N, CA, C and O atoms as a MOPAC input file, in Angstrom:
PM7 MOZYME 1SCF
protein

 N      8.19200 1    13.16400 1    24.34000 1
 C      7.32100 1    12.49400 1    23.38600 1
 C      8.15200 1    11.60900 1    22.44800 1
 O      9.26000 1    11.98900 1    22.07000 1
 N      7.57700 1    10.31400 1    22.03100 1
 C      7.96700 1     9.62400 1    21.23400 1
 C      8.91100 1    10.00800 1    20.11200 1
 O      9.29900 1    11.17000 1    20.23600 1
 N      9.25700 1     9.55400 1    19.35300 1
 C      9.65900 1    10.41600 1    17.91900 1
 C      8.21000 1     9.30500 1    16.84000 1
 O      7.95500 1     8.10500 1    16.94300 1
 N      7.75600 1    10.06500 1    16.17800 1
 C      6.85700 1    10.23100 1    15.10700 1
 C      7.33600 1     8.38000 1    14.09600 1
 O      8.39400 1     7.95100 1    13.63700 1
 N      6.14800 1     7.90700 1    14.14600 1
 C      6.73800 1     6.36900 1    13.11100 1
 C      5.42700 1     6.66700 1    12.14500 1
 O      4.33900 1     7.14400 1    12.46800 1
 N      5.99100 1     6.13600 1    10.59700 1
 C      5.12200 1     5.93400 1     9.48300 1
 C      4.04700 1     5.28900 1     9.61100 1
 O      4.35600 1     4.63900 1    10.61000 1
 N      2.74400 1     4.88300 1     9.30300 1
 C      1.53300 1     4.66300 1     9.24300 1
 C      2.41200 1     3.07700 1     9.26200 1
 O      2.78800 1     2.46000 1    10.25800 1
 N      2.57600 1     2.69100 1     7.77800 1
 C      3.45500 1     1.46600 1     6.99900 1
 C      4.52500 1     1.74300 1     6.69300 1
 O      4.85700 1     2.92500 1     6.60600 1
 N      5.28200 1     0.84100 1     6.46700 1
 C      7.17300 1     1.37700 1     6.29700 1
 C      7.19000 1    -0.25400 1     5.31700 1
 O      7.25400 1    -1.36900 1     5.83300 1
 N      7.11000 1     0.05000 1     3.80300 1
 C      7.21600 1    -1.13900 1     3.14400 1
 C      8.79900 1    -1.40600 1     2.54500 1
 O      9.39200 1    -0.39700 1     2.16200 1
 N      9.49800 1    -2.70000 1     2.44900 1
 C     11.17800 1    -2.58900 1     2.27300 1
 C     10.93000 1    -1.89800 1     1.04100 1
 O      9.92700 1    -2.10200 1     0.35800 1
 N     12.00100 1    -0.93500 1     0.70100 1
 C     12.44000 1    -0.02300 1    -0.35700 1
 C     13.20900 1    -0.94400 1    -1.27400 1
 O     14.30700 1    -1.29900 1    -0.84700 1
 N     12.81100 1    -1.42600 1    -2.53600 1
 C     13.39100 1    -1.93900 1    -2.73800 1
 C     14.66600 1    -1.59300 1    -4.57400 1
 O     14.34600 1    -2.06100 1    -5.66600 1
 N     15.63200 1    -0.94900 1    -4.40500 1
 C     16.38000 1    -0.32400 1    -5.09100 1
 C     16.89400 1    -0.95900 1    -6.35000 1
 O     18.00500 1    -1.46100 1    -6.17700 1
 N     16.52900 1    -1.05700 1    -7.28300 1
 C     16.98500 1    -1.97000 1    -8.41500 1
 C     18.52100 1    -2.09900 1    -9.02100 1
 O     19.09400 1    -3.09300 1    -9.47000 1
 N     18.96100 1    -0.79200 1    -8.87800 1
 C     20.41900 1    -0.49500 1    -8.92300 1
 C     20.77900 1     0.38300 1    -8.40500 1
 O     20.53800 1     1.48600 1    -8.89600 1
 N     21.51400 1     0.27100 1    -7.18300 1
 C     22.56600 1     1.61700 1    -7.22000 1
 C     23.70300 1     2.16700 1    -7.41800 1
 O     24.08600 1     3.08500 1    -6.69300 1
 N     24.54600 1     1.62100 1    -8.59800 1
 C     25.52100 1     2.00100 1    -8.84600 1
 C     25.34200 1     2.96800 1    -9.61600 1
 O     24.62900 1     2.51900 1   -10.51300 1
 N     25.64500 1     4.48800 1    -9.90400 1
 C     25.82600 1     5.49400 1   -10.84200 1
 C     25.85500 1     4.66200 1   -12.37900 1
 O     26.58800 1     3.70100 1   -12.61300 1
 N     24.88400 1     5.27300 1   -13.35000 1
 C     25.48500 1     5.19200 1   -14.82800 1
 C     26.60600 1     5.80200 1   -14.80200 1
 O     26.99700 1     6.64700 1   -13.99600 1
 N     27.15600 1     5.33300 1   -15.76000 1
 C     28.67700 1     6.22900 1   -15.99500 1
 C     28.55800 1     6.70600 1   -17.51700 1
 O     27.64900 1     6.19200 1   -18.16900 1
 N     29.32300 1     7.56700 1   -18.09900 1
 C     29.27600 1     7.85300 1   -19.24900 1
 C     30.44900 1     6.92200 1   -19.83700 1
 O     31.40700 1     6.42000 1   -19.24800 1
 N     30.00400 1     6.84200 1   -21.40500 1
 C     31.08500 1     5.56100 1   -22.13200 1
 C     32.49900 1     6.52000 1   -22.45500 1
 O     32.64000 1     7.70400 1   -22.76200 1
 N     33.28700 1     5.59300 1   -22.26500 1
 C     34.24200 1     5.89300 1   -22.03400 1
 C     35.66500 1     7.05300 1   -20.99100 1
 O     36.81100 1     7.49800 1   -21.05500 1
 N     33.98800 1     6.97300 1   -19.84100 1
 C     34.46200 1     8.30200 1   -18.94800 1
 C     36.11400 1     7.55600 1   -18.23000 1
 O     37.20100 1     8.12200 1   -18.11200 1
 N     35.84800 1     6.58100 1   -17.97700 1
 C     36.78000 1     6.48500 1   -17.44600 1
 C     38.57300 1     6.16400 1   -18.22100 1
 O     39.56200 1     5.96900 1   -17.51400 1
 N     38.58700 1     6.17300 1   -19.00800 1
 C     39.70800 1     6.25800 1   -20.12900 1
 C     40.32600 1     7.38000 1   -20.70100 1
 O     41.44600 1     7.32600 1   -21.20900 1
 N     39.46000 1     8.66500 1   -20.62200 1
 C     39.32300 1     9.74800 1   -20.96000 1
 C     39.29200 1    10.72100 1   -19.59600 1
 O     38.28400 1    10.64100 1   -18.89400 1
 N     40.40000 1    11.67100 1   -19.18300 1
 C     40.06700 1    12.76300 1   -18.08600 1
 C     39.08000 1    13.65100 1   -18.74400 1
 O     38.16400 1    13.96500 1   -17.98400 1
 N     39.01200 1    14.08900 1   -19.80000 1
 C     38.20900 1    15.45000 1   -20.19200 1
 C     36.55800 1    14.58900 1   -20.61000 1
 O     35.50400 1    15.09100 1   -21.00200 1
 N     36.75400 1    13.79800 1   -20.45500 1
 C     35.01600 1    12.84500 1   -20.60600 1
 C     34.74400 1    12.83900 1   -18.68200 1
 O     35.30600 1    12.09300 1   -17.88100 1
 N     33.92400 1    13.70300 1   -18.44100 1
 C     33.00400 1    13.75300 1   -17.19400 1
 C     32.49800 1    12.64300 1   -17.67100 1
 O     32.41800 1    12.25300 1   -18.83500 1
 N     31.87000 1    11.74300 1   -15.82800 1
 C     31.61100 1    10.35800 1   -15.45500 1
 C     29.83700 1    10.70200 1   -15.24300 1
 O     29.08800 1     9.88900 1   -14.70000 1
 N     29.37000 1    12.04800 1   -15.78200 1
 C     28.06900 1    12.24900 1   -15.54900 1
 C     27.24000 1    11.58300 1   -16.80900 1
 O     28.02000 1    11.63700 1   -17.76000 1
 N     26.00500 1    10.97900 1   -17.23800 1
 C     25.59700 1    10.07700 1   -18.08600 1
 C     25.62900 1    10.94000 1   -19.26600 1
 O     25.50200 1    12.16100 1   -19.17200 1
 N     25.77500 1    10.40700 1   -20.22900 1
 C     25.02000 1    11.09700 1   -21.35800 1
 C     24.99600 1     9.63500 1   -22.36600 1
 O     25.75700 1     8.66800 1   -22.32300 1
 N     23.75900 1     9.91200 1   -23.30800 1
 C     23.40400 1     8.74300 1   -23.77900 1
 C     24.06000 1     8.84700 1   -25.02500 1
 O     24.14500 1     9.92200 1   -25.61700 1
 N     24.65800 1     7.49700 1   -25.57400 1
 C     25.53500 1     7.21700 1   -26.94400 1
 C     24.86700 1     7.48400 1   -27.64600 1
 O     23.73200 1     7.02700 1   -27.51000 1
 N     25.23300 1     8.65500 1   -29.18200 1
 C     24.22500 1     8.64400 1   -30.31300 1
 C     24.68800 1     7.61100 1   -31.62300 1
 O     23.98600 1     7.07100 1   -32.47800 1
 N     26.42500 1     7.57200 1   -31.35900 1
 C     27.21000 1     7.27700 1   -32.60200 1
 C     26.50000 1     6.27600 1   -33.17800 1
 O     25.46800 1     5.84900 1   -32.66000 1
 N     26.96400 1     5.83300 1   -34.25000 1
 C     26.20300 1     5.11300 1   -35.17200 1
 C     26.96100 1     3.93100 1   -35.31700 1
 O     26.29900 1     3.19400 1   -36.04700 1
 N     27.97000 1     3.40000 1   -35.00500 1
 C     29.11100 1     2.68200 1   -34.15600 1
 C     28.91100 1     2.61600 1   -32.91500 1
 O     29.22900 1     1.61700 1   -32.27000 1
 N     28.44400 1     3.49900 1   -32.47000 1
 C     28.78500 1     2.79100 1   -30.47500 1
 C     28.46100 1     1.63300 1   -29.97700 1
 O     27.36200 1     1.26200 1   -30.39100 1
 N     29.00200 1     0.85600 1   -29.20600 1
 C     29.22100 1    -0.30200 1   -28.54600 1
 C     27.59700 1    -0.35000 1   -27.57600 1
 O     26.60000 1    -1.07200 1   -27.54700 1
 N     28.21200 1     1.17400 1   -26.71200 1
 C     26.79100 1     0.83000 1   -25.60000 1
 C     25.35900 1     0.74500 1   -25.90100 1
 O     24.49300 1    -0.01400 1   -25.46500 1
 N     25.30700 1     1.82400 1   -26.85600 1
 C     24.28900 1     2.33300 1   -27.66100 1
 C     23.28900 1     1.09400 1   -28.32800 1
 O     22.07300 1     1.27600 1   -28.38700 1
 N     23.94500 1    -0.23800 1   -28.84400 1
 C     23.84300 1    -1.30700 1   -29.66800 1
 C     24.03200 1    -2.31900 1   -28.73100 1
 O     24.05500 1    -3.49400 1   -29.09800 1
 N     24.19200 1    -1.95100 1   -27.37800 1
 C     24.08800 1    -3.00600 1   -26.73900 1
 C     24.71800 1    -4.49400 1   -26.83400 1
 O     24.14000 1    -5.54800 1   -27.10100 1
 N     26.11200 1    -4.25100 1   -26.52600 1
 C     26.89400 1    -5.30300 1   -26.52000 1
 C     27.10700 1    -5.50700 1   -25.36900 1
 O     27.16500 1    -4.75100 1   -24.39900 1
 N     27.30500 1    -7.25800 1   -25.55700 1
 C     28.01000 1    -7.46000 1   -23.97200 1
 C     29.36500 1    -7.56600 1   -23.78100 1
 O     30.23600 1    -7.64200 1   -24.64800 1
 N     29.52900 1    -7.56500 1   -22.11600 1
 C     30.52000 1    -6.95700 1   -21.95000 1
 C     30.53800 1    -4.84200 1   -21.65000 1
 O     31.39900 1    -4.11400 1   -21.15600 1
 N     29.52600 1    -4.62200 1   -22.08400 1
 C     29.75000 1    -2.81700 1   -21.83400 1
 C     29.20500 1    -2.04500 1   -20.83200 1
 O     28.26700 1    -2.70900 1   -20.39200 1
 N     29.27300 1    -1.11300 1   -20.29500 1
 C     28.42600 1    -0.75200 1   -20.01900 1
 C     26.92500 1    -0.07800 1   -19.69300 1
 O     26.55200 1     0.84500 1   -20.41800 1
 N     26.29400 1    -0.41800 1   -18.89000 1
 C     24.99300 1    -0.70800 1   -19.07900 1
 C     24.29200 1     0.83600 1   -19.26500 1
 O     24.92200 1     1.77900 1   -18.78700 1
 N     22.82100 1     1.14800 1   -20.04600 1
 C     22.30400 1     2.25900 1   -20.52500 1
 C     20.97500 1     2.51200 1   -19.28000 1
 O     20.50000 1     1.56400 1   -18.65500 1
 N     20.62200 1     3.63300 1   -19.13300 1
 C     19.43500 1     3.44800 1   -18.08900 1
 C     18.62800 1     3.19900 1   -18.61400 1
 O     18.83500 1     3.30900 1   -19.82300 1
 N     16.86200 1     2.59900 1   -18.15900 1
 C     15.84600 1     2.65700 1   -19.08200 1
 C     15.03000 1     2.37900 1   -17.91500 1
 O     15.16700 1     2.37100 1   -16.69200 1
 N     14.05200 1     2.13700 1   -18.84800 1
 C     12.88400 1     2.20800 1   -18.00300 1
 C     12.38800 1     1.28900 1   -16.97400 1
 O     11.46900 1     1.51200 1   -16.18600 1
 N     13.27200 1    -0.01900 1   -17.09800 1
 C     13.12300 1    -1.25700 1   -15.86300 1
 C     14.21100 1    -0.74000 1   -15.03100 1
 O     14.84300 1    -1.74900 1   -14.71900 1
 N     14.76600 1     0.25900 1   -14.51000 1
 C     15.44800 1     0.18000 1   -13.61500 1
 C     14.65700 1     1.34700 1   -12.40600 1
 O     15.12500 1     1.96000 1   -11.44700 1
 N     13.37700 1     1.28300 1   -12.95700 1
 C     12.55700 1     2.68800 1   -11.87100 1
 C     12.20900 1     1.73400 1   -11.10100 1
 O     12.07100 1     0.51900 1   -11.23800 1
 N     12.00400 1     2.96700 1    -9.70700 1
 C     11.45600 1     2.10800 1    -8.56300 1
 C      9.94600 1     1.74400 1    -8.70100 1
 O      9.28300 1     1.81300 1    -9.73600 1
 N      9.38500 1     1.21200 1    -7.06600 1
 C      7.93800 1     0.64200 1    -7.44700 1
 C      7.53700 1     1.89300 1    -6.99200 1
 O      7.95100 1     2.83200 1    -6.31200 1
 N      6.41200 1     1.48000 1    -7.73800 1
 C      5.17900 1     2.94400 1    -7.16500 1
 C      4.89700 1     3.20700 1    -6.18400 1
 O      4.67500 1     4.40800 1    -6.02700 1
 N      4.75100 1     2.38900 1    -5.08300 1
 C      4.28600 1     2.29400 1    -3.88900 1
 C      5.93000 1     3.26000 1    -2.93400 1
 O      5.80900 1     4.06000 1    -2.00600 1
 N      7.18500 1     2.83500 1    -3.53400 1
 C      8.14100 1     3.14700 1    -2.21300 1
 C      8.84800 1     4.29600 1    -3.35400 1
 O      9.82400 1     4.75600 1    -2.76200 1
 N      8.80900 1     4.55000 1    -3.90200 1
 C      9.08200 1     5.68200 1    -5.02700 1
 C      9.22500 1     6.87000 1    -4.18300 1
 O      8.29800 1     7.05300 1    -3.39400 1
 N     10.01100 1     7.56500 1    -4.17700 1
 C     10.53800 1     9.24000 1    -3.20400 1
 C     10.30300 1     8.62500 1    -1.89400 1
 O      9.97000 1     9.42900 1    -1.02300 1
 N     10.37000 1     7.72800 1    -1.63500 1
 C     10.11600 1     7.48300 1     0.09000 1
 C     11.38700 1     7.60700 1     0.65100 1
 O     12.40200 1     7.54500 1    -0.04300 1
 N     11.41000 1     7.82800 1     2.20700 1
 C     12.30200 1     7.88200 1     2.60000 1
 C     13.04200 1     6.81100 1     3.18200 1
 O     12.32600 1     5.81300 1     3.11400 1
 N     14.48700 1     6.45100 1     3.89600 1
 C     14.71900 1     5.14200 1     4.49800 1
 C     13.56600 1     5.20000 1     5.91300 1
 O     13.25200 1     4.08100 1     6.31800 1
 N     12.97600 1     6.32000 1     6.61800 1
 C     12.28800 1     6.35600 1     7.48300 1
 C     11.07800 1     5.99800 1     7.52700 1
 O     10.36700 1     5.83400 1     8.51900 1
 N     10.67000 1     5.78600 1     5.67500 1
 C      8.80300 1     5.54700 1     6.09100 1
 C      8.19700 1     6.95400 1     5.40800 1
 O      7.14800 1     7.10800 1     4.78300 1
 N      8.86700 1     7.57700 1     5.63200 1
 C      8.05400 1     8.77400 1     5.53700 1
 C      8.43800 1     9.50800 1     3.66800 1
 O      9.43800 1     9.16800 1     3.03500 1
 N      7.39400 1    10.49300 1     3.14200 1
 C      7.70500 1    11.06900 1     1.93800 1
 C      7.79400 1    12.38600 1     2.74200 1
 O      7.31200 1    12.77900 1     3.80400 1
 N      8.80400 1    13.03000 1     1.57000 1
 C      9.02900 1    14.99800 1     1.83100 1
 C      7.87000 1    15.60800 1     1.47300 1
 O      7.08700 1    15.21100 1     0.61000 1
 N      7.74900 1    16.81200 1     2.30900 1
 C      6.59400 1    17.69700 1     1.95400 1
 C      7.25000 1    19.15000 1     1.94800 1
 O      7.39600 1    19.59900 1     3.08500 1
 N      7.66400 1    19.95500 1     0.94800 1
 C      8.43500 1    20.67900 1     1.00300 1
 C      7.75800 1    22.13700 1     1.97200 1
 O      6.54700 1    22.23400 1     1.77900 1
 N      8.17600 1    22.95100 1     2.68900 1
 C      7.33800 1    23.83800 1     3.79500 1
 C      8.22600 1    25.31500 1     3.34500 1
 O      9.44500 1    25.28000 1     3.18100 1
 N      7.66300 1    26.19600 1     3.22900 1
 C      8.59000 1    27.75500 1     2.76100 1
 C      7.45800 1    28.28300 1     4.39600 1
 O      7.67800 1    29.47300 1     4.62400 1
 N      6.59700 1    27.77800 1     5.25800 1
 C      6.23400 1    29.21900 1     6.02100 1
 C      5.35000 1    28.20000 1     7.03700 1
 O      5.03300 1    27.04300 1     6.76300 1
 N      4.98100 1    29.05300 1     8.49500 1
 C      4.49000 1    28.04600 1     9.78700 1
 C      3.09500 1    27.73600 1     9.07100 1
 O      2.73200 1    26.58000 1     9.28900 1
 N      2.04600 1    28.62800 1     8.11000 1
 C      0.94300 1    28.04600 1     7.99100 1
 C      1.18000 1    26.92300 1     6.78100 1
 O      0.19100 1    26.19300 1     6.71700 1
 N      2.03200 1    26.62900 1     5.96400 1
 C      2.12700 1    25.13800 1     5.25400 1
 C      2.13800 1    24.48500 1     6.38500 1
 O      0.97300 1    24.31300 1     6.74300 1
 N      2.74700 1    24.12100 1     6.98600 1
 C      2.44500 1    22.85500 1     8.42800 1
 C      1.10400 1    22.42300 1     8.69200 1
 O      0.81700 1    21.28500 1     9.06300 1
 N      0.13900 1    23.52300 1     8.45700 1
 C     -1.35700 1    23.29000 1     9.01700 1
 C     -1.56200 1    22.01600 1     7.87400 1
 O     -2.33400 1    21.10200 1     8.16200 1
 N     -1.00700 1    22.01200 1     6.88500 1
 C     -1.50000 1    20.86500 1     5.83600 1
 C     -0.98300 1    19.79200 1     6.15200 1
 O     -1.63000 1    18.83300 1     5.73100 1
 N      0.00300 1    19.50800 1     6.77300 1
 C      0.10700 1    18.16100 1     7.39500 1
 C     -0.32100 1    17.49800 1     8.28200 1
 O     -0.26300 1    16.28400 1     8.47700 1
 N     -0.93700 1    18.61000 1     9.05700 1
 C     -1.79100 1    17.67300 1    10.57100 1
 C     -2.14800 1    16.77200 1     9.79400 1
 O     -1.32500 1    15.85700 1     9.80200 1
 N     -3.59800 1    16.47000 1     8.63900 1
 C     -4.28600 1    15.28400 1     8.69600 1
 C     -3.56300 1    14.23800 1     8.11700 1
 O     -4.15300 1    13.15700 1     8.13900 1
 N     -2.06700 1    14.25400 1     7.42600 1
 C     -1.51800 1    13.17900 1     6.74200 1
 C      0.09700 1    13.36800 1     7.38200 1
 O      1.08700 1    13.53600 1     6.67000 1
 N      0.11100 1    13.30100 1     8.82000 1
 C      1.34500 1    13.52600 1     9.41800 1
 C      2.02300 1    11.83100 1     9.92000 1
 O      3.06000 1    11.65700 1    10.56000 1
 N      1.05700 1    10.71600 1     9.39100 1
 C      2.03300 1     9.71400 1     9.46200 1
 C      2.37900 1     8.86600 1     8.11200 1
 O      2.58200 1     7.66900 1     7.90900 1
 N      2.35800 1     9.89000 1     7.37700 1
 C      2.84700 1     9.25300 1     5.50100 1
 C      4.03800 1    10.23000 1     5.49400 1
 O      5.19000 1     9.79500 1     5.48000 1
 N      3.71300 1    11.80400 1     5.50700 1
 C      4.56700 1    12.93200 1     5.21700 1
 C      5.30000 1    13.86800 1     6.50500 1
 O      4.83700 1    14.46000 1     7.48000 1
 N      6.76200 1    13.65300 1     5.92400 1
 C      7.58000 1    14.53000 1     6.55000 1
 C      7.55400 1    16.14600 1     6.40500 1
 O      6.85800 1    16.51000 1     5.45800 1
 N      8.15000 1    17.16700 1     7.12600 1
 C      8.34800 1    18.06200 1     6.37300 1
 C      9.87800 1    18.50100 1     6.38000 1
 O     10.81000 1    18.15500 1     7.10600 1
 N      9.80200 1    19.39400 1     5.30200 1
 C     11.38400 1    19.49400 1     4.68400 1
 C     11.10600 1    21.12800 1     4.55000 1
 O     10.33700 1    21.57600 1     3.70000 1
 N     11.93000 1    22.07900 1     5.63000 1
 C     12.43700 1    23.29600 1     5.10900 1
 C     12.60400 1    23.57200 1     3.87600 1
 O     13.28600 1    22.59800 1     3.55600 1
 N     12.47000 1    24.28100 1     2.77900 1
 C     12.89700 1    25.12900 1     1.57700 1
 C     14.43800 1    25.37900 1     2.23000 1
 O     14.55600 1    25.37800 1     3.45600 1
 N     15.69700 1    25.60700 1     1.29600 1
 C     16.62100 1    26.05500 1     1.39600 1
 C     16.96200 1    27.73200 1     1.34500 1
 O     17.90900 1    28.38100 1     1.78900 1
 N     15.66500 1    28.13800 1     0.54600 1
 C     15.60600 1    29.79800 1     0.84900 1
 C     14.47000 1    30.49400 1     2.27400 1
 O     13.92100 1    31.59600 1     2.26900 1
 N     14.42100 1    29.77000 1     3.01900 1
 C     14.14300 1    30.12600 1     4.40100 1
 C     14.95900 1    30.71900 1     5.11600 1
 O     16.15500 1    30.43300 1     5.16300 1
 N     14.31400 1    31.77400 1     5.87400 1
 C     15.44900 1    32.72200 1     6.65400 1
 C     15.53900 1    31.96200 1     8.03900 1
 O     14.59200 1    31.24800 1     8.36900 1
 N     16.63200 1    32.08700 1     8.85300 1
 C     17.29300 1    31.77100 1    10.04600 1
 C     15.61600 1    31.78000 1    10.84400 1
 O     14.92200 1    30.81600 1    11.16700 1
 N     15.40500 1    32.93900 1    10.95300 1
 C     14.22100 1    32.94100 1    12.34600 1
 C     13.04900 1    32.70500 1    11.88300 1
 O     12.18700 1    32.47900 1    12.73300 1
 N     12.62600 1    32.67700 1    10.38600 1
 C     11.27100 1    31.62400 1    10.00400 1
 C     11.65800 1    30.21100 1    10.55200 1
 O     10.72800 1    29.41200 1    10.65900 1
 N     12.75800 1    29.84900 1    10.86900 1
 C     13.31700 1    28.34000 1     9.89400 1
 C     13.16700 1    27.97300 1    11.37200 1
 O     13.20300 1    26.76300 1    11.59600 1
 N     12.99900 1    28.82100 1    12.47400 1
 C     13.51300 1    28.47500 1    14.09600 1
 C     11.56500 1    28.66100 1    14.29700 1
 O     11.03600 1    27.67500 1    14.80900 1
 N     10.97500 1    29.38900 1    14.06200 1
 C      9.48600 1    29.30500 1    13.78900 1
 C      8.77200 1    28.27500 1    13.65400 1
 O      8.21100 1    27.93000 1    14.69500 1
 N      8.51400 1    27.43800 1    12.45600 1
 C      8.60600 1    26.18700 1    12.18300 1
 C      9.03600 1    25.04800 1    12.67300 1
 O      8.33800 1    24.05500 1    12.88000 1
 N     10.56200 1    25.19800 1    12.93500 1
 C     10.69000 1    23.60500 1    13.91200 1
 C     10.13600 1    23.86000 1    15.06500 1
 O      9.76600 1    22.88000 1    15.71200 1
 N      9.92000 1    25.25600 1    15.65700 1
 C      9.29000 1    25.31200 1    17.01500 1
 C      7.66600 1    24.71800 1    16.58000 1
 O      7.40500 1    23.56000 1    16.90500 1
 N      6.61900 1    25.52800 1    15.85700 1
 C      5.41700 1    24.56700 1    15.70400 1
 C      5.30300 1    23.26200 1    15.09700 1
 O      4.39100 1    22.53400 1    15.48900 1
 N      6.04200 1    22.88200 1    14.25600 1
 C      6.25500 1    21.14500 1    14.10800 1
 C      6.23200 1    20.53500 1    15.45300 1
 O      5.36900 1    19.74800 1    15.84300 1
 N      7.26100 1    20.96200 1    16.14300 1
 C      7.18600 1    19.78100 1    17.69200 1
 C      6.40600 1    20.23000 1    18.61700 1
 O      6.59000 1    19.99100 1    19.81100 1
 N      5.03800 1    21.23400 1    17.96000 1
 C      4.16600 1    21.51800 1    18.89100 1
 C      2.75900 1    20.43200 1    18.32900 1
 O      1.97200 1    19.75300 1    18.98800 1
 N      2.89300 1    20.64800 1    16.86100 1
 C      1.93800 1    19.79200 1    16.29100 1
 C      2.12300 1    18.30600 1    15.94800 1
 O      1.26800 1    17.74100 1    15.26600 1
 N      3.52900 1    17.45500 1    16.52600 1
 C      4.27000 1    16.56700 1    16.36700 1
 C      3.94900 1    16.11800 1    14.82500 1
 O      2.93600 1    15.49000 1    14.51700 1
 N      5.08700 1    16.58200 1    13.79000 1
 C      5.12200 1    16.54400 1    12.18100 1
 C      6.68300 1    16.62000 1    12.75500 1
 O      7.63000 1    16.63900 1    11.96900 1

């Protein structure tokens, strides 16, 4: 059998993907490069100068339409057991399904066996 294609597959279109960085992570070893937002009352980024680096906000979200989508077309549907699957038959060319990470070995062999019976 085929492999499974999205209803529509619209381009994803990513506004930025470079990581925020935290200010001054990189000058500093004990400053982690994970974000945190400037409070100082002096800060450069915070006040938005140019030249710095840039703060996240709210124009850098995706569109509504391709938002959690996947590069495949498809959105996650998270599954912990074989009867969640029954909920995807009627919307099985929008949504994928995605194992839980606390699934045991022989549920987890359960499931991919009825997925490629119910092609999800």
């Amino acid at each position: 059998m085929a492999a499974l294609r999205p209803l529509r597959k619209p381009k994803i279109v990513k506004k930025r993907t470079k990581k925020f960085i935290r200010h001054q992570s990189d000058r500093y070893v004990k400053i982690k490069r994970n974000w945190w937002k400037p409070r100082g009352i002096d800060n450069r980024v915070r006040r938005r100068f140019k030249g710095q680096i840039f703060m996240p906000n709210i124009g850098y979200g995706s569109n509504k339409k391709t938002k959690h989508m996947l590069p495949s077309g498809f959105r996650k549907f998270l599954v912990h057991n074989v009867k969640e699957l029954e909920v995807l038959l009627m919307c099985n060319k929008s949504y994928c399904a995605e194992i839980a990470h606390n699934v045991s070995f022989k549920n987890r062999k359960a499931i991919v066996e009825r997925a490629a019976q119910l092609a999800i």
